[in-house]
mmCIF file of C-alpha atoms and ligand atoms in Angstrom:
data_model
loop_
_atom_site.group_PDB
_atom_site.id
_atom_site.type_symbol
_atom_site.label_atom_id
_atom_site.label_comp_id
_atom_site.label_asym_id
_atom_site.label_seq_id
_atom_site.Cartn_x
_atom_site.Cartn_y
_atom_site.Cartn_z
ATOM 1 C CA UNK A 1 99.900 101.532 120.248
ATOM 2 C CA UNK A 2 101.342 98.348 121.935
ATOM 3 C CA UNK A 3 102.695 95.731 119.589
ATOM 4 C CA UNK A 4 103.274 92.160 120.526
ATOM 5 C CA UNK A 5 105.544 90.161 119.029
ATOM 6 C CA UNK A 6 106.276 86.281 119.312
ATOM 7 C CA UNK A 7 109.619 84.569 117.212
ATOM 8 C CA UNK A 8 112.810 83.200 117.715
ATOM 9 C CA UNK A 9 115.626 84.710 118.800
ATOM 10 C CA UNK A 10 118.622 82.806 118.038
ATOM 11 C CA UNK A 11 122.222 82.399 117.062
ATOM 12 C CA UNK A 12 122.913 81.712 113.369
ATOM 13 C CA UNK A 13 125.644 80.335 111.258
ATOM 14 C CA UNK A 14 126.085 82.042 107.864
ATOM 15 C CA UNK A 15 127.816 81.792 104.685
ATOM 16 C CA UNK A 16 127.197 84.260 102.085
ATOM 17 C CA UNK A 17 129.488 84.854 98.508
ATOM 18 C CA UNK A 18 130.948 87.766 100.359
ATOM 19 C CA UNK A 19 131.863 86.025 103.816
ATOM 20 C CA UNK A 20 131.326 83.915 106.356
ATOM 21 C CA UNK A 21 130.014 84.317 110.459
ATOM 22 C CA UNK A 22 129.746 81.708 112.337
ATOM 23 C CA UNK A 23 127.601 82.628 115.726
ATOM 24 C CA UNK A 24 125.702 85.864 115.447
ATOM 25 C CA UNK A 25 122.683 86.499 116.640
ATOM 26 C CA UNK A 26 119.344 86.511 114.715
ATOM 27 C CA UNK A 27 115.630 85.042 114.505
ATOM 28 C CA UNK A 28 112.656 86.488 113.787
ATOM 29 C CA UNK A 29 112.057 88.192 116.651
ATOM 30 C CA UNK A 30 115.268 90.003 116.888
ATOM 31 C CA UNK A 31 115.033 91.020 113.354
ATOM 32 C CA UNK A 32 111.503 92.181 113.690
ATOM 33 C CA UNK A 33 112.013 94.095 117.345
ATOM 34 C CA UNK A 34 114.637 95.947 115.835
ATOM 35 C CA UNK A 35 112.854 97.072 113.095
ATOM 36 C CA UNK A 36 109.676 97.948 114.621
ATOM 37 C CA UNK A 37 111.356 99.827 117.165
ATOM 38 C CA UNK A 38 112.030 101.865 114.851
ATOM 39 C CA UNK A 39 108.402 103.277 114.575
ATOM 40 C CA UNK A 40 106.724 102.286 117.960
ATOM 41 C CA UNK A 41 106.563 101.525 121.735
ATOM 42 C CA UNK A 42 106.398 99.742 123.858
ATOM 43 C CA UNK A 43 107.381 96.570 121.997
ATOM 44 C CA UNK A 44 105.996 93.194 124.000
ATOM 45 C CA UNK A 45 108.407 90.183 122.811
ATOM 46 C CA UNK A 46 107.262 86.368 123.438
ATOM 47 C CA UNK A 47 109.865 84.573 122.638
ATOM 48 C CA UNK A 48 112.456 81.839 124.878
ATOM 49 C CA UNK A 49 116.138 81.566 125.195
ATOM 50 C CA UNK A 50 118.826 79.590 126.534
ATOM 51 C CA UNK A 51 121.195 80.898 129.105
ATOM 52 C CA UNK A 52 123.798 81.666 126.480
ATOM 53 C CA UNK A 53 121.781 84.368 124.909
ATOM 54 C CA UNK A 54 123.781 87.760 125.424
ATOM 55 C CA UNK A 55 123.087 90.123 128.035
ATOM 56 C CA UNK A 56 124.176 92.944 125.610
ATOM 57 C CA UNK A 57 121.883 92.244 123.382
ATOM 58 C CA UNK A 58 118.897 91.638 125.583
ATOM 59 C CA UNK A 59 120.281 95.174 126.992
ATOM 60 C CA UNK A 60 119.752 96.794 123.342
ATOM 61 C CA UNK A 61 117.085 95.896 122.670
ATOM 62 C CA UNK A 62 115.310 96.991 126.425
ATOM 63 C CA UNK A 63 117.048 100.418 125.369
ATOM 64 C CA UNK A 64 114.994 100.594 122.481
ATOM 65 C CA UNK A 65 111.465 100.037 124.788
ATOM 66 C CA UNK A 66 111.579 96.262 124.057
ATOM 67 C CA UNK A 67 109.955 94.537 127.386
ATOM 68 C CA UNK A 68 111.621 90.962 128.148
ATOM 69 C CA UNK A 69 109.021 90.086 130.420
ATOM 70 C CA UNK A 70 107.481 87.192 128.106
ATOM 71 C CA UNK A 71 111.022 85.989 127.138
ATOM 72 C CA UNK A 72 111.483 82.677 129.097
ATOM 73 C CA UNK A 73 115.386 81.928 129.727
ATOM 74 C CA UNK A 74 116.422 77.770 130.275
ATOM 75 C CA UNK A 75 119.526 78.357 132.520
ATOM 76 C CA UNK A 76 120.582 75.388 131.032
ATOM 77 C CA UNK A 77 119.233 75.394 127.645
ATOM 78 C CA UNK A 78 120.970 76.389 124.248
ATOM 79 C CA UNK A 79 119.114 79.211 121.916
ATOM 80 C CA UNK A 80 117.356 78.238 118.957
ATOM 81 C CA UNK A 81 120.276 77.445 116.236
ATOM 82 C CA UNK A 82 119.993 78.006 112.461
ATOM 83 C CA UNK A 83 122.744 77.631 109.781
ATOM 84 C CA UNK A 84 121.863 78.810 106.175
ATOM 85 C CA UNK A 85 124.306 79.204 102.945
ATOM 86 C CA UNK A 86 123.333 81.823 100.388
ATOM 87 C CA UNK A 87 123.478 80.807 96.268
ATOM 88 C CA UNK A 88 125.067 83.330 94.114
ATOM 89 C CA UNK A 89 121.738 84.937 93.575
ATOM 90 C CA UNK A 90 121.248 86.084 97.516
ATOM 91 C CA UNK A 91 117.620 85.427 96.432
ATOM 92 C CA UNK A 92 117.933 81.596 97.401
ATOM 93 C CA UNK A 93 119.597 79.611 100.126
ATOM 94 C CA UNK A 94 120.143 76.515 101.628
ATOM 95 C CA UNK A 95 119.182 75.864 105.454
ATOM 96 C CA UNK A 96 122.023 73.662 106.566
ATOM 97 C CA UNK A 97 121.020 72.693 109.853
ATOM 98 C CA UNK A 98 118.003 74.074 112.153
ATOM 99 C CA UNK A 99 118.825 73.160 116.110
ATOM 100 C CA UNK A 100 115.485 73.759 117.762
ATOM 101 C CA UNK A 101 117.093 73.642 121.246
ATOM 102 C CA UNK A 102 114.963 75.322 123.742
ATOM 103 C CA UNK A 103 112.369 76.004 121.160
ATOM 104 C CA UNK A 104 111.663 72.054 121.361
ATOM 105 C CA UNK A 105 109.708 72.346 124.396
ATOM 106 C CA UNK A 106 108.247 76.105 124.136
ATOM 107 C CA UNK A 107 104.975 77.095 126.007
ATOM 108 C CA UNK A 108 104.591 80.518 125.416
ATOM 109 C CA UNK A 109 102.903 82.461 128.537
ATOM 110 C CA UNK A 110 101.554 85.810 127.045
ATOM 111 C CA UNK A 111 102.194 87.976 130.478
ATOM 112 C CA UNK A 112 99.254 89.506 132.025
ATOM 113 C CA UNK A 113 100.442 93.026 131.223
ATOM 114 C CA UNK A 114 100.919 92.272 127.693
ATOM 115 C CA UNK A 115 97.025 91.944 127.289
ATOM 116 C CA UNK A 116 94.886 93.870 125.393
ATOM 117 C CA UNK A 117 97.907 94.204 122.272
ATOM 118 C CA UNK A 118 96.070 95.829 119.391
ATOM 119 C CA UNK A 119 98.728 94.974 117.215
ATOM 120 C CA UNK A 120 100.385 91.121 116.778
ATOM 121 C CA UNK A 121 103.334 90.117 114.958
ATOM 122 C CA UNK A 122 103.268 85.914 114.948
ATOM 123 C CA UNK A 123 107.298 86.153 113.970
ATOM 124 C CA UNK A 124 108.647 82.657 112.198
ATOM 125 C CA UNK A 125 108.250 80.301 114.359
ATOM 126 C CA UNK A 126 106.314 76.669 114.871
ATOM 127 C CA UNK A 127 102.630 77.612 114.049
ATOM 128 C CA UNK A 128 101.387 75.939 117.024
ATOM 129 C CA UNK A 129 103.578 78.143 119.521
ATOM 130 C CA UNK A 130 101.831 80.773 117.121
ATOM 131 C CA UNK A 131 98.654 79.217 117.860
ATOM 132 C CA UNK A 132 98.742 79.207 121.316
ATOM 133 C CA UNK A 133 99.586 82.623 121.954
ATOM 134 C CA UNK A 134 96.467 84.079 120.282
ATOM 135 C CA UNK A 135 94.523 81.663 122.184
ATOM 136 C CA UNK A 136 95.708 83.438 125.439
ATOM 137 C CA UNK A 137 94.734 86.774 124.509
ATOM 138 C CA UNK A 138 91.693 88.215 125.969
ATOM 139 C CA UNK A 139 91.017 91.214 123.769
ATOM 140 C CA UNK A 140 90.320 90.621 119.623
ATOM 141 C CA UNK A 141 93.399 92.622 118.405
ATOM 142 C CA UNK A 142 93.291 95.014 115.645
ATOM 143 C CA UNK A 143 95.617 93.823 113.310
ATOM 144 C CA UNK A 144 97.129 90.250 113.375
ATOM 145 C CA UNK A 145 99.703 89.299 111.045
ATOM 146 C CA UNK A 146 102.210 86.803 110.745
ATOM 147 C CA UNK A 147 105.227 85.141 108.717
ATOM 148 C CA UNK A 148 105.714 81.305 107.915
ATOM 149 C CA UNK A 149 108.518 79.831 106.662
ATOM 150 C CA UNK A 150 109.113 76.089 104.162
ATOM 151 C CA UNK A 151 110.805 74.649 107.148
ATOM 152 C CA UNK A 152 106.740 74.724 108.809
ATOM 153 C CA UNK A 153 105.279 74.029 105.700
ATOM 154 C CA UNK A 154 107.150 70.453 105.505
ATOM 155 C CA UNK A 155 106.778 69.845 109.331
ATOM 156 C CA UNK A 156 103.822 71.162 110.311
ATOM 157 C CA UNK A 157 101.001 71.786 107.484
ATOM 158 C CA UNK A 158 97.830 70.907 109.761
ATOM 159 C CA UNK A 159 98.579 73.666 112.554
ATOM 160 C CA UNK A 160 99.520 76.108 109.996
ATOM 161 C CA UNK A 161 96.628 75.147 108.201
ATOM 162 C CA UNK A 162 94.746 76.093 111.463
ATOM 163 C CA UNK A 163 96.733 79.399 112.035
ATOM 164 C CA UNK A 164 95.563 80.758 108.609
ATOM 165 C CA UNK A 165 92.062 80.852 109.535
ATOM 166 C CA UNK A 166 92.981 82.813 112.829
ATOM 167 C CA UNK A 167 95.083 85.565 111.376
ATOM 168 C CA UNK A 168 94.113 88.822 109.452
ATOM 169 C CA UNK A 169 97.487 88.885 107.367
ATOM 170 C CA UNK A 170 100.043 86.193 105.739
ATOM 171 C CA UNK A 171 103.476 87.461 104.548
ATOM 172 C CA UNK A 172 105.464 84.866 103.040
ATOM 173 C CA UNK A 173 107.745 84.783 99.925
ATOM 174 C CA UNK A 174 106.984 83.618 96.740
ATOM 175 C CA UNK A 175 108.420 80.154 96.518
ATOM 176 C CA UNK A 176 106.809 79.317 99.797
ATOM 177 C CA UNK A 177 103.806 80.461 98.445
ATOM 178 C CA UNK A 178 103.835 78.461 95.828
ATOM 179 C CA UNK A 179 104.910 75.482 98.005
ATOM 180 C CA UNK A 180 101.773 75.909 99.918
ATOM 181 C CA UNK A 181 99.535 76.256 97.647
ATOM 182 C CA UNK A 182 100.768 74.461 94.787
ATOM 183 C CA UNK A 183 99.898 77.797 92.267
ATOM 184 C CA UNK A 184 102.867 78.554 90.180
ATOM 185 C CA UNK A 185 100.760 81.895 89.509
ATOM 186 C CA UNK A 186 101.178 84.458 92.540
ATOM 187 C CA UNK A 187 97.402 85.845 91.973
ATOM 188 C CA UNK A 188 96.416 82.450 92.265
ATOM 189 C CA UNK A 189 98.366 81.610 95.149
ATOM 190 C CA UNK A 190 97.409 84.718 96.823
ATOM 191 C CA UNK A 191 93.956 83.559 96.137
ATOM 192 C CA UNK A 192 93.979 80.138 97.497
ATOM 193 C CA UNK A 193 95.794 81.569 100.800
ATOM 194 C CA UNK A 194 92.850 84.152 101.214
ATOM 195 C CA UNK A 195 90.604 81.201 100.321
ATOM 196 C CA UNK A 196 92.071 79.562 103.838
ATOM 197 C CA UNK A 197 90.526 82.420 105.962
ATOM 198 C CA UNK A 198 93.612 84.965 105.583
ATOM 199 C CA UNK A 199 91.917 88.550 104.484
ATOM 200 C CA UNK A 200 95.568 90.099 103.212
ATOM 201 C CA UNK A 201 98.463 88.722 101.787
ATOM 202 C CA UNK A 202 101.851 89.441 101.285
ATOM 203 C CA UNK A 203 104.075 87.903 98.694
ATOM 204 C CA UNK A 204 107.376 89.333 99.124
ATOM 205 C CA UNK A 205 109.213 88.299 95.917
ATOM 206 C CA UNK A 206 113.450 89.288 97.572
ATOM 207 C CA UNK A 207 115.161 91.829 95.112
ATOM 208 C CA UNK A 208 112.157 92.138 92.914
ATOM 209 C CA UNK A 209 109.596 93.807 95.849
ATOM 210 C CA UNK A 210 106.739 92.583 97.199
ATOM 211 C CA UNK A 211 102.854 92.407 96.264
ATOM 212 C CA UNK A 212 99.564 93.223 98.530
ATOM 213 C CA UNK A 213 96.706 91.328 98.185
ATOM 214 C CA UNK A 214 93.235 92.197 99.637
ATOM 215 C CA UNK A 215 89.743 91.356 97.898
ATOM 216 C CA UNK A 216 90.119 91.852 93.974
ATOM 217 C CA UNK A 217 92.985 94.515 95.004
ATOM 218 C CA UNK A 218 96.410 94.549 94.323
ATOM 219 C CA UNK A 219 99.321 97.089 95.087
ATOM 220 C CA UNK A 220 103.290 96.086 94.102
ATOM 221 C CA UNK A 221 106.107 97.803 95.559
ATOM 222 C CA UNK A 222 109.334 97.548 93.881
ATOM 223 C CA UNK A 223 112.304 96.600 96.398
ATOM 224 C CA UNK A 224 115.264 99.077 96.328
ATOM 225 C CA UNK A 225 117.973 98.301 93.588
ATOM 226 C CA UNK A 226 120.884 98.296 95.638
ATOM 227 C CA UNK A 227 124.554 97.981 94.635
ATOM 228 C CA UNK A 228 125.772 96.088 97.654
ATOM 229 C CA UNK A 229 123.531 93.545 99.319
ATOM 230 C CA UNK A 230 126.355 92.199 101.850
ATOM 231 C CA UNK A 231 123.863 89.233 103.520
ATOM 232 C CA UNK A 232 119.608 88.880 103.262
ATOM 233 C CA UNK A 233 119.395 87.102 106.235
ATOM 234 C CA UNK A 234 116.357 88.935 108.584
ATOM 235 C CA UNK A 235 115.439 90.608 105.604
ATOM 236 C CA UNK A 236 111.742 89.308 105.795
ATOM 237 C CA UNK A 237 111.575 89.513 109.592
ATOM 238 C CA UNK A 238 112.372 93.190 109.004
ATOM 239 C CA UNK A 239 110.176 94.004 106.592
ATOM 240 C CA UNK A 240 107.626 92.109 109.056
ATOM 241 C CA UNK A 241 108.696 94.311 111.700
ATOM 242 C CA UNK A 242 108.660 97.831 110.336
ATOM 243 C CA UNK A 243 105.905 96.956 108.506
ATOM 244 C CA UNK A 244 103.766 96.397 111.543
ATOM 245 C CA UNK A 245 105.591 98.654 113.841
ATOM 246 C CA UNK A 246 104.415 101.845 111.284
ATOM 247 C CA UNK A 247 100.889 100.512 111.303
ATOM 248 C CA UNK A 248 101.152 100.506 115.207
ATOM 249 C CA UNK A 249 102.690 103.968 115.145
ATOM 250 C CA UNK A 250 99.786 105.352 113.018
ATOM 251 C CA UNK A 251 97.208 103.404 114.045
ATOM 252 C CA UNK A 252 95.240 102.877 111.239
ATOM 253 C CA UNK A 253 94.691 99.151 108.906
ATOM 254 C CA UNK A 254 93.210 100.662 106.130
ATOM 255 C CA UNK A 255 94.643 99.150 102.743
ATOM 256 C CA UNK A 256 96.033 103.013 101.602
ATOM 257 C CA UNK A 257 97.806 102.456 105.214
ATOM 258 C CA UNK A 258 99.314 99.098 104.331
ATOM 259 C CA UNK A 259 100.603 100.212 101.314
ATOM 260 C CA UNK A 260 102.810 102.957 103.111
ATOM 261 C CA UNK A 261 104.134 100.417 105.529
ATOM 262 C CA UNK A 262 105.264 98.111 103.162
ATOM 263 C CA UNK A 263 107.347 101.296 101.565
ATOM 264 C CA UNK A 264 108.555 101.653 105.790
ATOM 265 C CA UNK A 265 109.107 97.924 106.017
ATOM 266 C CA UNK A 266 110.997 97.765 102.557
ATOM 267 C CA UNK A 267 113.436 101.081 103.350
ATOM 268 C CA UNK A 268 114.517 98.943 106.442
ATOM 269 C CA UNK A 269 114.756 95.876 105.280
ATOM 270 C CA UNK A 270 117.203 97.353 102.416
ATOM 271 C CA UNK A 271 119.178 98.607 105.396
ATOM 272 C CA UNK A 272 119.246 95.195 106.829
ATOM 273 C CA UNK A 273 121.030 93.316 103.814
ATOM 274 C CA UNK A 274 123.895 95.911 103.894
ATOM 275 C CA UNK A 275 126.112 93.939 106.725
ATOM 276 C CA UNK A 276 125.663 90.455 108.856
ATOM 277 C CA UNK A 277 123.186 90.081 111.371
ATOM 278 C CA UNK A 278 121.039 92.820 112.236
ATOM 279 C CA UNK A 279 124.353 94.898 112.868
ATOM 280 C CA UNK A 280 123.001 97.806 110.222
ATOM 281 C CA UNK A 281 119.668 98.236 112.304
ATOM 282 C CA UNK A 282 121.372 98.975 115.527
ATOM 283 C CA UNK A 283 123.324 101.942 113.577
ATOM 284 C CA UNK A 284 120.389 103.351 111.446
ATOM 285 C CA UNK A 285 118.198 106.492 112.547
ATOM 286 C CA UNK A 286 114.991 107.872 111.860
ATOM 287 C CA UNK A 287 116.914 110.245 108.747
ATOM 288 C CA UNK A 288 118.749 107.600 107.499
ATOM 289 C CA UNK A 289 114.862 105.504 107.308
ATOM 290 C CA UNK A 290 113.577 109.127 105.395
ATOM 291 C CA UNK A 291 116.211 109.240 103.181
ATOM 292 C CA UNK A 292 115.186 105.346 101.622
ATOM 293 C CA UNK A 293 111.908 106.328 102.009
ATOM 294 C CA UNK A 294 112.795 109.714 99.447
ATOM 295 C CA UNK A 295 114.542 107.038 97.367
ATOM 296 C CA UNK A 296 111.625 104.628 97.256
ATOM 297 C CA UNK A 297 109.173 107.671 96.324
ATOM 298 C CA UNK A 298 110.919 108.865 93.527
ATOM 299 C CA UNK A 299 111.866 104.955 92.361
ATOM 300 C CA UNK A 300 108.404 104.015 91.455
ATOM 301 C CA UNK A 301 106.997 108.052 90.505
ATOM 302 C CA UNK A 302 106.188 108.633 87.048
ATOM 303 C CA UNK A 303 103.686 111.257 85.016
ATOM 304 C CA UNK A 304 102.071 110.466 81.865
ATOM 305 C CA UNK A 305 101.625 112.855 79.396
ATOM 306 C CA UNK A 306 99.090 112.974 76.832
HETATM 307 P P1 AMP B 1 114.608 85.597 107.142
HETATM 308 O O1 AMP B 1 115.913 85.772 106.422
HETATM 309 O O2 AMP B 1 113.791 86.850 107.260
HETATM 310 O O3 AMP B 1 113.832 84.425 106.656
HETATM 311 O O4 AMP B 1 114.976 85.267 108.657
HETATM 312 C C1 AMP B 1 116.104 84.564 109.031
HETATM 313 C C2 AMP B 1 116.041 84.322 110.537
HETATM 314 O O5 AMP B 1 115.019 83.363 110.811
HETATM 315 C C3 AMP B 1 117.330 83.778 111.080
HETATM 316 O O6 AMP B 1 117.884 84.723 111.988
HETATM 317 C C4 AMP B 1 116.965 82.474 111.776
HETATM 318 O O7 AMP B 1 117.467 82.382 113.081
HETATM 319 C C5 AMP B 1 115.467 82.456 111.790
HETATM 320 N N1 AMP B 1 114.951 81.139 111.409
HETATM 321 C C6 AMP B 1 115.485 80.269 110.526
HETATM 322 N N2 AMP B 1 114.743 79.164 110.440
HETATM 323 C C7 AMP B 1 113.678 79.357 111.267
HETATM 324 C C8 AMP B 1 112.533 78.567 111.608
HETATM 325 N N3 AMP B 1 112.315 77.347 111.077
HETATM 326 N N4 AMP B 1 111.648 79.093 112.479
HETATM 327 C C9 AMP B 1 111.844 80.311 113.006
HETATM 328 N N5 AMP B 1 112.902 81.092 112.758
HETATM 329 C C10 AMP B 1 113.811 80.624 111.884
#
């Protein structure tokens, strides 16, 4: 099934306790094409760059089915620029500066063969860029889902307001949850979002897993305990990604269905933290994605015995 995507691609500055980059590339939708590549074709990316964005990578990424066609490249322009610094914790950072560049003036054209997606990621990105993309499709997709950020939630509440009540899915982590609805309770959070015309939600909570929300139902996943996490940057656009991308692959949006791809979505985003960037996705194949999986079935597997 055809999956379109819409994010930033970028270059990003990072500092985490266990080093320090200073231009690699990342954004949302470079974290999440990787990862749902990993499940499904063709992927269909909306995204824009500026002429310094890498022809290797663009390259890579075609390799792996990824069509360009919606990407819009400013000669001239500079790619969308983010800096972050990671506390002791990895669980919490500091954004130290965002440089919208050519994001500043975006105006997303959803190409004419990209229509009739059944399957939409709205990446991280300005909710009115996500707004107008669904407004150019011409088909009702399947599945739409999509992944805010606080930087949106201080800048731009009313068009994320409006997004909410357009999409079928939210995935956001908990402190942004709580920043948006002002419910220091998840359930209630979760709640409130649904409240805003959002039928699932996702609360991803970093090293402690992630919770599914639909109606009065709940399901947790545990995240995987892992010795080394190297830097989380991309983790959520990962977990976005392969989330979505396995739903794609199987076709199917039942809730039994959404639990398994937040298993798929979790293995790869523990692959993600392991080194900078999304370097670890570009070396990972489909045994190294079983094995977590193994790992993640036998994490949370008990019996009770009466
Ligand atoms: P994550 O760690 O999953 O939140 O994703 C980090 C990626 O999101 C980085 O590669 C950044 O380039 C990108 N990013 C950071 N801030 C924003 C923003 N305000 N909007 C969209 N993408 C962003």
């Amino acid at each position: 099934m055809s999956l379109l995507l819409v994010g930033t691609m970028a270059f990003d500055a990072l500092e985490t306790p266990f080093g320090k980059v200073d231009r690699i590339i990342g954004g949302s939708a470079t974290y999440a094409a990787w990862a749902a590549s990993c499940f499904t074709k063709p992927i269909q990316l909306v995204s824009i760059v500026g002429g310094d964005f890498p022809d290797t990578e663009k390259t890579e990424l075609e390799e792996r089915s990824v069509n360009f066609e919606g990407v819009e490249v400013v000669p001239d322009g500079k790619c969308f620029f983010w800096s972050g610094k990671y506390h002791m914790d990895l669980n919490t950072r500091d954004t130290l500066v965002t440089e919208l560049n050519v994001l500043a003036d975006f105006n997303p054209k959803v190409p004419a063969g990209y229509q009739g997606a059944d399957y939409v990621m709205l990446g991280n990105l300005a909710p009115g860029i996500q707004i107008s993309v669904l407004n150019q499709l011409e088909k009702k997709p399947k599945l739409v889902i999509m992944d805010t950020m606080n930087y949106w939630i201080d800048t731009a509440m009313d068009d994320l307001t409006k997004v909410l009540g357009m999409i079928d899915l939210l995935m956001i982590n908990d402190s942004e949850a709580r920043q948006l609805t002002g419910e220091h309770s998840l359930v209630k959070a979760a709640k409130k979002i649904q409240g805003m015309g959002t039928k699932y939600v996702i609360i991803k909570k970093g090293e402690h897993g992630a919770l599914l929300f639909y109606g009065d139902k709940i399901f947790s996943a545990p995240a995987m305990p892992l010795e080394d996490v190297f830097d989380p940057t991309g983790a959520g656009d990962t977990f976005a990604g392969g989330f979505i991308g396995y739903l794609a692959r199987i076709d199917d949006i039942s809730f039994e269905a959404m639990k398994a791809a937040i298993i798929m979505g979790s293995s790869l985003a523990s692959y993600c933290v392991e080194k900078f960037g999304p370097i670890r996705m570009k070396e990972i194949n489909a045994a190294d994605i079983q094995n977590r999986v193994n790992e993640f079935i036998s994490l949370a597997n008990f019996e009770i015995r009466n």
